[in-house]
Short mmCIF file of N, CA and C in Angstrom, two decimals:
data_model
loop_
_atom_site.label_atom_id
_atom_site.label_comp_id
_atom_site.label_asym_id
_atom_site.label_seq_id
_atom_site.Cartn_x
_atom_site.Cartn_y
_atom_site.Cartn_z
N UNK A 551 -82.78 28.78 69.25
CA UNK A 551 -82.93 27.95 68.06
C UNK A 551 -83.76 26.73 68.43
N UNK A 552 -84.74 26.42 67.65
CA UNK A 552 -85.61 25.30 67.88
C UNK A 552 -85.15 24.10 67.04
N UNK A 553 -84.97 22.95 67.71
CA UNK A 553 -84.56 21.75 66.99
C UNK A 553 -85.78 20.90 66.64
N UNK A 554 -85.78 20.41 65.43
CA UNK A 554 -86.86 19.52 64.99
C UNK A 554 -86.24 18.23 64.48
N UNK A 555 -87.02 17.18 64.52
CA UNK A 555 -86.57 15.88 64.01
C UNK A 555 -86.70 15.89 62.51
N UNK A 556 -85.65 15.49 61.84
CA UNK A 556 -85.69 15.39 60.39
C UNK A 556 -86.26 14.03 60.01
N UNK A 557 -86.81 13.89 58.82
CA UNK A 557 -87.37 12.61 58.43
C UNK A 557 -86.40 11.44 58.54
N UNK A 558 -85.13 11.66 58.30
CA UNK A 558 -84.18 10.54 58.40
C UNK A 558 -83.90 10.14 59.84
N UNK A 559 -84.42 10.86 60.79
CA UNK A 559 -84.18 10.53 62.19
C UNK A 559 -85.47 10.19 62.92
N UNK A 560 -86.52 9.82 62.22
CA UNK A 560 -87.77 9.53 62.88
C UNK A 560 -87.71 8.30 63.76
N UNK A 561 -86.83 7.37 63.43
CA UNK A 561 -86.67 6.21 64.29
C UNK A 561 -85.36 6.30 65.08
N UNK A 562 -84.61 7.29 64.78
CA UNK A 562 -83.35 7.52 65.50
C UNK A 562 -82.16 7.34 64.59
N UNK A 563 -81.11 8.08 64.85
CA UNK A 563 -79.94 8.01 64.01
C UNK A 563 -79.07 6.78 64.27
N UNK A 564 -79.36 6.01 65.32
CA UNK A 564 -78.52 4.85 65.67
C UNK A 564 -79.33 3.59 65.68
N UNK A 565 -80.30 3.49 64.81
CA UNK A 565 -81.19 2.31 64.74
C UNK A 565 -80.43 1.02 64.59
N UNK A 566 -79.54 0.99 63.65
CA UNK A 566 -78.76 -0.23 63.36
C UNK A 566 -77.94 -0.67 64.57
N UNK A 567 -77.25 0.29 65.18
CA UNK A 567 -76.38 -0.02 66.30
C UNK A 567 -77.17 -0.52 67.50
N UNK A 568 -78.30 0.07 67.78
CA UNK A 568 -79.10 -0.28 68.93
C UNK A 568 -79.72 -1.67 68.86
N UNK A 569 -79.95 -2.15 67.66
CA UNK A 569 -80.58 -3.47 67.53
C UNK A 569 -79.62 -4.61 67.20
N UNK A 570 -78.38 -4.29 66.92
CA UNK A 570 -77.41 -5.27 66.54
C UNK A 570 -77.17 -6.32 67.64
N UNK A 571 -77.26 -5.89 68.91
CA UNK A 571 -76.98 -6.81 70.01
C UNK A 571 -78.06 -7.88 70.22
N UNK A 572 -79.23 -7.70 69.61
CA UNK A 572 -80.31 -8.68 69.78
C UNK A 572 -80.44 -9.58 68.54
N UNK A 573 -79.39 -9.64 67.77
CA UNK A 573 -79.42 -10.46 66.54
C UNK A 573 -79.45 -11.96 66.86
N UNK A 574 -80.28 -12.66 66.09
CA UNK A 574 -80.36 -14.12 66.15
C UNK A 574 -80.48 -14.58 64.71
N UNK A 575 -79.37 -15.09 64.16
CA UNK A 575 -79.47 -15.50 62.76
C UNK A 575 -79.46 -17.01 62.57
N UNK A 576 -79.30 -17.78 63.67
CA UNK A 576 -79.36 -19.24 63.58
C UNK A 576 -80.53 -19.72 64.40
N UNK A 577 -81.60 -20.09 63.71
CA UNK A 577 -82.83 -20.56 64.37
C UNK A 577 -82.74 -22.05 64.73
N UNK A 578 -81.65 -22.71 64.37
CA UNK A 578 -81.53 -24.15 64.54
C UNK A 578 -80.63 -24.56 65.70
N UNK A 579 -80.25 -23.63 66.53
CA UNK A 579 -79.24 -23.90 67.56
C UNK A 579 -79.60 -25.09 68.46
N UNK A 580 -80.87 -25.33 68.72
CA UNK A 580 -81.29 -26.40 69.62
C UNK A 580 -81.70 -27.69 68.91
N UNK A 581 -81.56 -27.69 67.58
CA UNK A 581 -81.96 -28.89 66.81
C UNK A 581 -80.76 -29.76 66.51
N UNK A 582 -80.95 -31.04 66.62
CA UNK A 582 -79.84 -31.95 66.35
C UNK A 582 -79.94 -32.69 65.03
N UNK A 583 -81.16 -32.92 64.54
CA UNK A 583 -81.31 -33.76 63.36
C UNK A 583 -81.95 -33.03 62.16
N UNK A 584 -82.33 -31.80 62.31
CA UNK A 584 -83.03 -31.09 61.23
C UNK A 584 -82.14 -30.80 60.04
N UNK A 585 -82.73 -30.82 58.84
CA UNK A 585 -82.03 -30.43 57.65
C UNK A 585 -82.02 -28.91 57.57
N UNK A 586 -80.86 -28.34 57.69
CA UNK A 586 -80.73 -26.89 57.72
C UNK A 586 -80.71 -26.29 56.35
N UNK A 587 -81.26 -25.09 56.26
CA UNK A 587 -81.20 -24.32 55.02
C UNK A 587 -80.66 -22.93 55.37
N UNK A 588 -80.14 -22.25 54.38
CA UNK A 588 -79.78 -20.85 54.59
C UNK A 588 -80.65 -19.98 53.69
N UNK A 589 -81.06 -18.87 54.24
CA UNK A 589 -81.78 -17.85 53.49
C UNK A 589 -80.92 -16.60 53.57
N UNK A 590 -80.46 -16.18 52.42
CA UNK A 590 -79.64 -14.98 52.39
C UNK A 590 -80.10 -14.08 51.27
N UNK A 591 -79.80 -12.80 51.41
CA UNK A 591 -80.19 -11.85 50.41
C UNK A 591 -79.73 -10.49 50.78
N UNK A 592 -80.28 -9.50 50.08
CA UNK A 592 -79.92 -8.12 50.36
C UNK A 592 -81.17 -7.26 50.39
N UNK A 593 -81.13 -6.23 51.19
CA UNK A 593 -82.20 -5.21 51.17
C UNK A 593 -81.67 -4.08 50.28
N UNK A 594 -82.51 -3.74 49.27
CA UNK A 594 -82.08 -2.79 48.26
C UNK A 594 -83.09 -1.62 48.17
N UNK A 595 -82.59 -0.42 47.94
CA UNK A 595 -83.44 0.73 47.79
C UNK A 595 -83.97 0.78 46.32
N UNK A 596 -84.69 1.84 46.01
CA UNK A 596 -85.28 1.98 44.68
C UNK A 596 -84.30 2.06 43.54
N UNK A 597 -83.06 2.44 43.83
CA UNK A 597 -82.00 2.48 42.84
C UNK A 597 -81.16 1.22 42.78
N UNK A 598 -81.56 0.21 43.55
CA UNK A 598 -80.77 -1.04 43.61
C UNK A 598 -79.55 -0.96 44.48
N UNK A 599 -79.45 0.10 45.30
CA UNK A 599 -78.31 0.24 46.21
C UNK A 599 -78.62 -0.40 47.54
N UNK A 600 -77.61 -0.91 48.24
CA UNK A 600 -77.84 -1.59 49.50
C UNK A 600 -78.34 -0.64 50.58
N UNK A 601 -79.25 -1.17 51.39
CA UNK A 601 -79.70 -0.48 52.60
C UNK A 601 -78.91 -1.06 53.74
N UNK A 602 -78.05 -0.24 54.31
CA UNK A 602 -77.07 -0.76 55.30
C UNK A 602 -77.55 -0.64 56.74
N UNK A 603 -78.72 -0.08 56.96
CA UNK A 603 -79.16 0.12 58.34
C UNK A 603 -80.56 -0.50 58.56
N UNK A 604 -80.83 -1.64 57.96
CA UNK A 604 -82.10 -2.31 58.11
C UNK A 604 -81.96 -3.47 59.10
N UNK A 605 -83.09 -3.90 59.61
CA UNK A 605 -83.15 -5.12 60.45
C UNK A 605 -84.20 -6.00 59.82
N UNK A 606 -83.79 -7.24 59.50
CA UNK A 606 -84.69 -8.23 58.92
C UNK A 606 -85.05 -9.18 60.02
N UNK A 607 -86.37 -9.42 60.19
CA UNK A 607 -86.84 -10.31 61.24
C UNK A 607 -87.71 -11.39 60.59
N UNK A 608 -87.46 -12.66 60.97
CA UNK A 608 -88.20 -13.80 60.46
C UNK A 608 -89.09 -14.39 61.54
N UNK A 609 -90.24 -14.86 61.14
CA UNK A 609 -91.13 -15.67 61.98
C UNK A 609 -91.57 -16.82 61.13
N UNK A 610 -91.50 -18.04 61.71
CA UNK A 610 -91.93 -19.21 60.90
C UNK A 610 -92.31 -20.36 61.81
N UNK A 611 -93.06 -21.30 61.20
CA UNK A 611 -93.43 -22.54 61.89
C UNK A 611 -92.28 -23.53 61.83
N UNK A 612 -92.40 -24.61 62.59
CA UNK A 612 -91.40 -25.66 62.51
C UNK A 612 -91.74 -26.57 61.32
N UNK A 613 -91.00 -27.64 61.16
CA UNK A 613 -91.21 -28.53 60.02
C UNK A 613 -92.55 -29.22 60.04
N UNK A 614 -93.21 -29.29 61.19
CA UNK A 614 -94.52 -29.91 61.29
C UNK A 614 -95.64 -28.90 61.21
N UNK A 615 -95.30 -27.64 60.95
CA UNK A 615 -96.33 -26.62 60.79
C UNK A 615 -96.85 -26.05 62.12
N UNK A 616 -96.02 -26.16 63.16
CA UNK A 616 -96.40 -25.65 64.49
C UNK A 616 -95.53 -24.43 64.81
N UNK A 617 -96.16 -23.46 65.42
CA UNK A 617 -95.41 -22.27 65.82
C UNK A 617 -94.77 -22.38 67.19
N UNK A 618 -95.27 -23.29 68.02
CA UNK A 618 -94.70 -23.42 69.38
C UNK A 618 -93.39 -24.18 69.38
N UNK A 619 -93.23 -25.15 68.47
CA UNK A 619 -92.00 -25.86 68.33
C UNK A 619 -91.61 -26.73 69.54
N UNK A 620 -92.49 -26.86 70.49
CA UNK A 620 -92.23 -27.68 71.69
C UNK A 620 -90.90 -27.32 72.37
N UNK A 621 -90.51 -26.07 72.26
CA UNK A 621 -89.29 -25.61 72.88
C UNK A 621 -88.01 -25.98 72.16
N UNK A 622 -88.10 -26.74 71.07
CA UNK A 622 -86.92 -27.15 70.34
C UNK A 622 -86.54 -26.17 69.23
N UNK A 623 -87.52 -25.70 68.52
CA UNK A 623 -87.28 -24.77 67.41
C UNK A 623 -87.83 -23.41 67.74
N UNK A 624 -86.97 -22.46 67.69
CA UNK A 624 -87.35 -21.09 68.14
C UNK A 624 -88.33 -20.43 67.14
N UNK A 625 -88.10 -20.54 65.85
CA UNK A 625 -89.03 -19.99 64.87
C UNK A 625 -88.98 -18.48 64.71
N UNK A 626 -88.03 -17.85 65.33
CA UNK A 626 -87.91 -16.38 65.24
C UNK A 626 -86.47 -15.99 65.22
N UNK A 627 -86.14 -15.08 64.32
CA UNK A 627 -84.76 -14.58 64.25
C UNK A 627 -84.74 -13.17 63.71
N UNK A 628 -83.66 -12.48 63.98
CA UNK A 628 -83.49 -11.11 63.43
C UNK A 628 -82.01 -10.85 63.26
N UNK A 629 -81.73 -10.11 62.20
CA UNK A 629 -80.35 -9.77 61.91
C UNK A 629 -80.32 -8.40 61.20
N UNK A 630 -79.28 -7.65 61.49
CA UNK A 630 -79.10 -6.36 60.82
C UNK A 630 -78.40 -6.61 59.49
N UNK A 631 -78.68 -5.75 58.53
CA UNK A 631 -77.97 -5.82 57.26
C UNK A 631 -76.55 -5.31 57.44
N UNK A 632 -75.64 -5.79 56.58
CA UNK A 632 -74.25 -5.36 56.69
C UNK A 632 -74.00 -4.19 55.71
N UNK A 633 -72.74 -3.89 55.50
CA UNK A 633 -72.41 -2.73 54.61
C UNK A 633 -72.75 -2.95 53.16
N UNK A 634 -73.14 -4.16 52.79
CA UNK A 634 -73.61 -4.44 51.44
C UNK A 634 -75.12 -4.63 51.39
N UNK A 635 -75.78 -4.34 52.53
CA UNK A 635 -77.24 -4.55 52.62
C UNK A 635 -77.61 -6.03 52.78
N UNK A 636 -76.63 -6.87 53.04
CA UNK A 636 -76.85 -8.32 53.09
C UNK A 636 -77.32 -8.81 54.45
N UNK A 637 -78.09 -9.89 54.42
CA UNK A 637 -78.52 -10.59 55.63
C UNK A 637 -78.46 -12.10 55.35
N UNK A 638 -78.44 -12.90 56.40
CA UNK A 638 -78.39 -14.35 56.24
C UNK A 638 -78.92 -15.01 57.48
N UNK A 639 -79.71 -16.07 57.28
CA UNK A 639 -80.27 -16.87 58.38
C UNK A 639 -80.00 -18.35 58.12
N UNK A 640 -79.82 -19.09 59.19
CA UNK A 640 -79.80 -20.55 59.11
C UNK A 640 -81.09 -21.00 59.77
N UNK A 641 -81.86 -21.81 59.08
CA UNK A 641 -83.17 -22.21 59.60
C UNK A 641 -83.53 -23.56 59.03
N UNK A 642 -84.81 -23.90 59.08
CA UNK A 642 -85.33 -25.12 58.48
C UNK A 642 -86.50 -24.72 57.59
N UNK A 643 -86.87 -25.62 56.68
CA UNK A 643 -88.07 -25.32 55.89
C UNK A 643 -89.27 -25.61 56.76
N UNK A 644 -90.19 -24.63 56.88
CA UNK A 644 -91.36 -24.82 57.70
C UNK A 644 -92.36 -25.73 56.99
N UNK A 645 -93.25 -26.33 57.80
CA UNK A 645 -94.34 -27.10 57.24
C UNK A 645 -95.52 -26.17 56.91
N UNK A 646 -96.53 -26.76 56.32
CA UNK A 646 -97.73 -26.00 56.03
C UNK A 646 -98.46 -25.67 57.30
N UNK A 647 -99.11 -24.53 57.35
CA UNK A 647 -99.89 -24.12 58.51
C UNK A 647 -101.31 -23.80 58.05
N UNK A 648 -102.28 -23.94 58.99
CA UNK A 648 -103.67 -23.63 58.64
C UNK A 648 -103.85 -22.18 58.22
N UNK A 649 -104.74 -21.98 57.26
CA UNK A 649 -105.08 -20.66 56.80
C UNK A 649 -106.59 -20.43 56.98
N UNK A 650 -107.08 -19.42 56.31
CA UNK A 650 -108.49 -19.10 56.39
C UNK A 650 -109.35 -20.16 55.71
N UNK A 651 -110.57 -20.29 56.14
CA UNK A 651 -111.55 -21.20 55.56
C UNK A 651 -111.07 -22.66 55.50
N UNK A 652 -110.34 -23.07 56.52
CA UNK A 652 -109.87 -24.46 56.66
C UNK A 652 -108.95 -24.89 55.50
N UNK A 653 -108.26 -23.97 54.92
CA UNK A 653 -107.26 -24.27 53.89
C UNK A 653 -105.88 -24.30 54.50
N UNK A 654 -104.97 -24.91 53.83
CA UNK A 654 -103.59 -24.91 54.31
C UNK A 654 -102.76 -23.92 53.50
N UNK A 655 -101.86 -23.23 54.21
CA UNK A 655 -100.98 -22.30 53.57
C UNK A 655 -99.69 -23.03 53.16
N UNK A 656 -99.13 -22.58 52.06
CA UNK A 656 -97.85 -23.14 51.60
C UNK A 656 -96.77 -22.81 52.65
N UNK A 657 -95.72 -23.63 52.74
CA UNK A 657 -94.60 -23.28 53.63
C UNK A 657 -94.09 -21.89 53.25
N UNK A 658 -93.91 -21.06 54.27
CA UNK A 658 -93.46 -19.70 54.05
C UNK A 658 -92.80 -19.18 55.32
N UNK A 659 -92.10 -18.09 55.16
CA UNK A 659 -91.49 -17.39 56.30
C UNK A 659 -92.07 -15.99 56.30
N UNK A 660 -92.62 -15.58 57.42
CA UNK A 660 -93.10 -14.21 57.58
C UNK A 660 -91.89 -13.31 57.85
N UNK A 661 -91.87 -12.15 57.22
CA UNK A 661 -90.73 -11.25 57.33
C UNK A 661 -91.19 -9.86 57.68
N UNK A 662 -90.55 -9.31 58.71
CA UNK A 662 -90.74 -7.91 59.07
C UNK A 662 -89.45 -7.19 58.77
N UNK A 663 -89.56 -5.96 58.24
CA UNK A 663 -88.39 -5.18 57.94
C UNK A 663 -88.50 -3.84 58.67
N UNK A 664 -87.48 -3.56 59.45
CA UNK A 664 -87.38 -2.32 60.20
C UNK A 664 -86.18 -1.55 59.71
N UNK A 665 -86.28 -0.22 59.68
CA UNK A 665 -85.11 0.60 59.34
C UNK A 665 -85.37 2.05 59.65
N UNK A 666 -84.30 2.78 59.71
CA UNK A 666 -84.37 4.18 59.98
C UNK A 666 -85.26 4.84 58.97
N UNK A 667 -86.12 5.75 59.41
CA UNK A 667 -87.02 6.47 58.52
C UNK A 667 -88.39 5.86 58.38
N UNK A 668 -88.52 4.58 58.78
CA UNK A 668 -89.86 3.93 58.73
C UNK A 668 -90.53 4.07 60.08
N UNK A 669 -91.68 4.67 60.12
CA UNK A 669 -92.43 4.72 61.36
C UNK A 669 -93.16 3.44 61.63
N UNK A 670 -93.46 2.69 60.59
CA UNK A 670 -94.13 1.41 60.69
C UNK A 670 -93.35 0.40 59.89
N UNK A 671 -93.07 -0.75 60.48
CA UNK A 671 -92.28 -1.76 59.79
C UNK A 671 -93.02 -2.27 58.54
N UNK A 672 -92.26 -2.85 57.63
CA UNK A 672 -92.84 -3.45 56.43
C UNK A 672 -93.01 -4.94 56.67
N UNK A 673 -94.08 -5.49 56.12
CA UNK A 673 -94.42 -6.90 56.32
C UNK A 673 -94.50 -7.59 54.95
N UNK A 674 -93.85 -8.73 54.84
CA UNK A 674 -93.92 -9.49 53.61
C UNK A 674 -93.78 -10.98 53.94
N UNK A 675 -93.66 -11.80 52.94
CA UNK A 675 -93.47 -13.23 53.10
C UNK A 675 -92.44 -13.70 52.10
N UNK A 676 -91.77 -14.78 52.45
CA UNK A 676 -90.86 -15.46 51.52
C UNK A 676 -91.40 -16.89 51.36
N UNK A 677 -91.63 -17.28 50.12
CA UNK A 677 -92.08 -18.63 49.81
C UNK A 677 -90.91 -19.42 49.21
N UNK A 678 -91.08 -20.70 49.17
CA UNK A 678 -90.01 -21.63 48.73
C UNK A 678 -90.19 -21.98 47.25
N UNK A 679 -89.06 -22.02 46.50
CA UNK A 679 -89.16 -22.36 45.07
C UNK A 679 -89.59 -23.82 44.87
N UNK A 680 -90.26 -24.04 43.79
CA UNK A 680 -90.68 -25.40 43.40
C UNK A 680 -91.52 -26.08 44.46
N UNK A 681 -92.25 -25.33 45.24
CA UNK A 681 -93.12 -25.87 46.27
C UNK A 681 -94.49 -26.09 45.65
N UNK A 682 -94.96 -27.35 45.55
CA UNK A 682 -96.24 -27.62 44.91
C UNK A 682 -97.43 -26.89 45.55
N UNK A 683 -97.43 -26.69 46.84
CA UNK A 683 -98.57 -26.05 47.52
C UNK A 683 -98.62 -24.55 47.32
N UNK A 684 -97.59 -23.96 46.68
CA UNK A 684 -97.66 -22.51 46.37
C UNK A 684 -98.87 -22.16 45.53
N UNK A 685 -99.27 -23.07 44.61
CA UNK A 685 -100.39 -22.80 43.71
C UNK A 685 -101.72 -22.69 44.45
N UNK A 686 -101.79 -23.25 45.66
CA UNK A 686 -103.02 -23.23 46.42
C UNK A 686 -103.02 -22.22 47.58
N UNK A 687 -101.92 -21.52 47.80
CA UNK A 687 -101.81 -20.60 48.91
C UNK A 687 -102.66 -19.34 48.64
N UNK A 688 -103.62 -19.07 49.54
CA UNK A 688 -104.54 -17.94 49.36
C UNK A 688 -103.81 -16.60 49.39
N UNK A 689 -102.84 -16.45 50.26
CA UNK A 689 -102.13 -15.18 50.33
C UNK A 689 -101.31 -14.95 49.08
N UNK A 690 -100.57 -15.95 48.66
CA UNK A 690 -99.74 -15.82 47.46
C UNK A 690 -100.64 -15.56 46.24
N UNK A 691 -101.75 -16.24 46.19
CA UNK A 691 -102.70 -16.04 45.05
C UNK A 691 -103.43 -14.73 45.09
N UNK A 692 -103.40 -14.01 46.22
CA UNK A 692 -104.02 -12.68 46.28
C UNK A 692 -103.13 -11.62 45.63
N UNK A 693 -101.89 -11.98 45.33
CA UNK A 693 -100.92 -11.09 44.70
C UNK A 693 -101.04 -11.27 43.19
N UNK A 694 -101.04 -10.17 42.40
CA UNK A 694 -101.05 -10.31 40.94
C UNK A 694 -99.95 -11.26 40.46
N UNK A 695 -100.27 -12.08 39.51
CA UNK A 695 -99.37 -13.12 39.03
C UNK A 695 -97.99 -12.58 38.66
N UNK A 696 -97.93 -11.42 38.02
CA UNK A 696 -96.65 -10.89 37.59
C UNK A 696 -95.78 -10.39 38.77
N UNK A 697 -96.34 -10.24 39.96
CA UNK A 697 -95.56 -9.79 41.12
C UNK A 697 -95.22 -10.90 42.09
N UNK A 698 -95.77 -12.07 41.95
CA UNK A 698 -95.54 -13.18 42.89
C UNK A 698 -94.08 -13.57 42.96
N UNK A 699 -93.33 -13.40 41.88
CA UNK A 699 -91.92 -13.81 41.86
C UNK A 699 -91.12 -13.05 42.93
N UNK A 700 -91.58 -11.87 43.35
CA UNK A 700 -90.87 -11.09 44.38
C UNK A 700 -90.98 -11.75 45.75
N UNK A 701 -91.88 -12.69 45.88
CA UNK A 701 -92.08 -13.39 47.17
C UNK A 701 -91.48 -14.79 47.21
N UNK A 702 -90.97 -15.27 46.08
CA UNK A 702 -90.45 -16.62 46.01
C UNK A 702 -88.90 -16.59 45.88
N UNK A 703 -88.26 -17.25 46.81
CA UNK A 703 -86.78 -17.32 46.81
C UNK A 703 -86.28 -18.13 45.65
N UNK A 704 -85.01 -18.03 45.40
CA UNK A 704 -84.36 -18.84 44.37
C UNK A 704 -83.29 -19.69 45.05
N UNK A 705 -83.11 -20.92 44.54
CA UNK A 705 -82.04 -21.77 45.04
C UNK A 705 -80.71 -21.31 44.46
N UNK A 706 -79.70 -21.18 45.29
CA UNK A 706 -78.37 -20.78 44.81
C UNK A 706 -77.78 -21.94 44.00
N UNK A 707 -77.50 -21.72 42.75
CA UNK A 707 -76.98 -22.73 41.85
C UNK A 707 -77.81 -24.01 41.86
N UNK A 708 -79.13 -23.85 41.95
CA UNK A 708 -80.02 -25.00 41.96
C UNK A 708 -80.09 -25.73 43.30
N UNK A 709 -79.43 -25.21 44.31
CA UNK A 709 -79.40 -25.86 45.64
C UNK A 709 -80.58 -25.38 46.45
N UNK A 710 -81.52 -26.29 46.75
CA UNK A 710 -82.72 -25.95 47.52
C UNK A 710 -82.39 -25.69 49.00
N UNK A 711 -81.16 -26.00 49.42
CA UNK A 711 -80.81 -25.76 50.84
C UNK A 711 -80.09 -24.41 51.01
N UNK A 712 -79.80 -23.74 49.94
CA UNK A 712 -79.18 -22.43 49.99
C UNK A 712 -80.05 -21.46 49.14
N UNK A 713 -80.90 -20.69 49.82
CA UNK A 713 -81.84 -19.85 49.14
C UNK A 713 -81.36 -18.39 49.08
N UNK A 714 -81.65 -17.72 48.00
CA UNK A 714 -81.36 -16.31 47.82
C UNK A 714 -82.70 -15.58 47.66
N UNK A 715 -82.88 -14.53 48.43
CA UNK A 715 -84.11 -13.75 48.35
C UNK A 715 -83.81 -12.32 48.69
N UNK A 716 -83.84 -11.45 47.72
CA UNK A 716 -83.61 -10.02 47.90
C UNK A 716 -84.91 -9.31 48.19
N UNK A 717 -84.81 -8.28 49.01
CA UNK A 717 -85.97 -7.41 49.36
C UNK A 717 -85.73 -6.08 48.71
N UNK A 718 -86.56 -5.74 47.72
CA UNK A 718 -86.45 -4.44 47.04
C UNK A 718 -87.52 -3.51 47.55
N UNK A 719 -87.11 -2.37 48.04
CA UNK A 719 -88.07 -1.43 48.66
C UNK A 719 -88.89 -0.62 47.67
N UNK A 720 -88.39 -0.43 46.43
CA UNK A 720 -89.09 0.29 45.40
C UNK A 720 -88.58 -0.18 44.07
N UNK A 721 -89.17 0.37 43.01
CA UNK A 721 -88.69 0.09 41.66
C UNK A 721 -89.45 -1.04 40.99
N UNK A 722 -88.98 -1.40 39.79
CA UNK A 722 -89.69 -2.41 39.01
C UNK A 722 -89.68 -3.80 39.62
N UNK A 723 -88.70 -4.10 40.47
CA UNK A 723 -88.64 -5.38 41.15
C UNK A 723 -89.08 -5.27 42.62
N UNK A 724 -89.86 -4.23 42.97
CA UNK A 724 -90.26 -4.03 44.36
C UNK A 724 -90.92 -5.26 44.93
N UNK A 725 -90.47 -5.67 46.10
CA UNK A 725 -91.08 -6.79 46.82
C UNK A 725 -92.50 -6.41 47.21
N UNK A 726 -93.40 -7.36 47.19
CA UNK A 726 -94.75 -7.13 47.62
C UNK A 726 -94.74 -7.02 49.16
N UNK A 727 -95.36 -5.97 49.65
CA UNK A 727 -95.51 -5.77 51.09
C UNK A 727 -97.01 -5.79 51.42
N UNK A 728 -97.35 -6.27 52.60
CA UNK A 728 -98.74 -6.44 52.99
C UNK A 728 -99.12 -5.43 54.08
N UNK A 729 -100.34 -4.95 54.06
CA UNK A 729 -100.86 -4.11 55.14
C UNK A 729 -101.36 -5.02 56.25
N UNK A 730 -100.73 -4.94 57.39
CA UNK A 730 -101.14 -5.79 58.51
C UNK A 730 -101.39 -4.96 59.75
#
């Protein structure tokens, strides 16, 4: 009998378990004075059901718009989704970073999504609500206006320090993903 890999096992049947040990959900561990924010949400499939075996990875600049952080701010974290498809990070709001043609990009968090069945991770961004520089961000403006909302977090109960941002893999609320 010949065994073949099924599509649901292209990344392995134990993807979630294997990456759980490298989780880093608090990017502020070495900071003493920074204003912390939380970014939480859920990864949802096309039917709005939770994806329980995904890994959400964040990359971001520090509050001054630097990626090196001078050793104080890590700027990188990853966490597996739980049984409700939920994830949560403690971090800081990044500063603006240089973009193409000497323009500045709005504060954002780069997000990679890994999960069983994906041969190539998904790449997206999360922007901050009520951020004035969002209107000038070239990447955000490259997305059709009616889809930009999928990239902008919401404040929980109006609280800008507690952000909610769901990642929808398909459907009418599908998050915008970028080819990188």
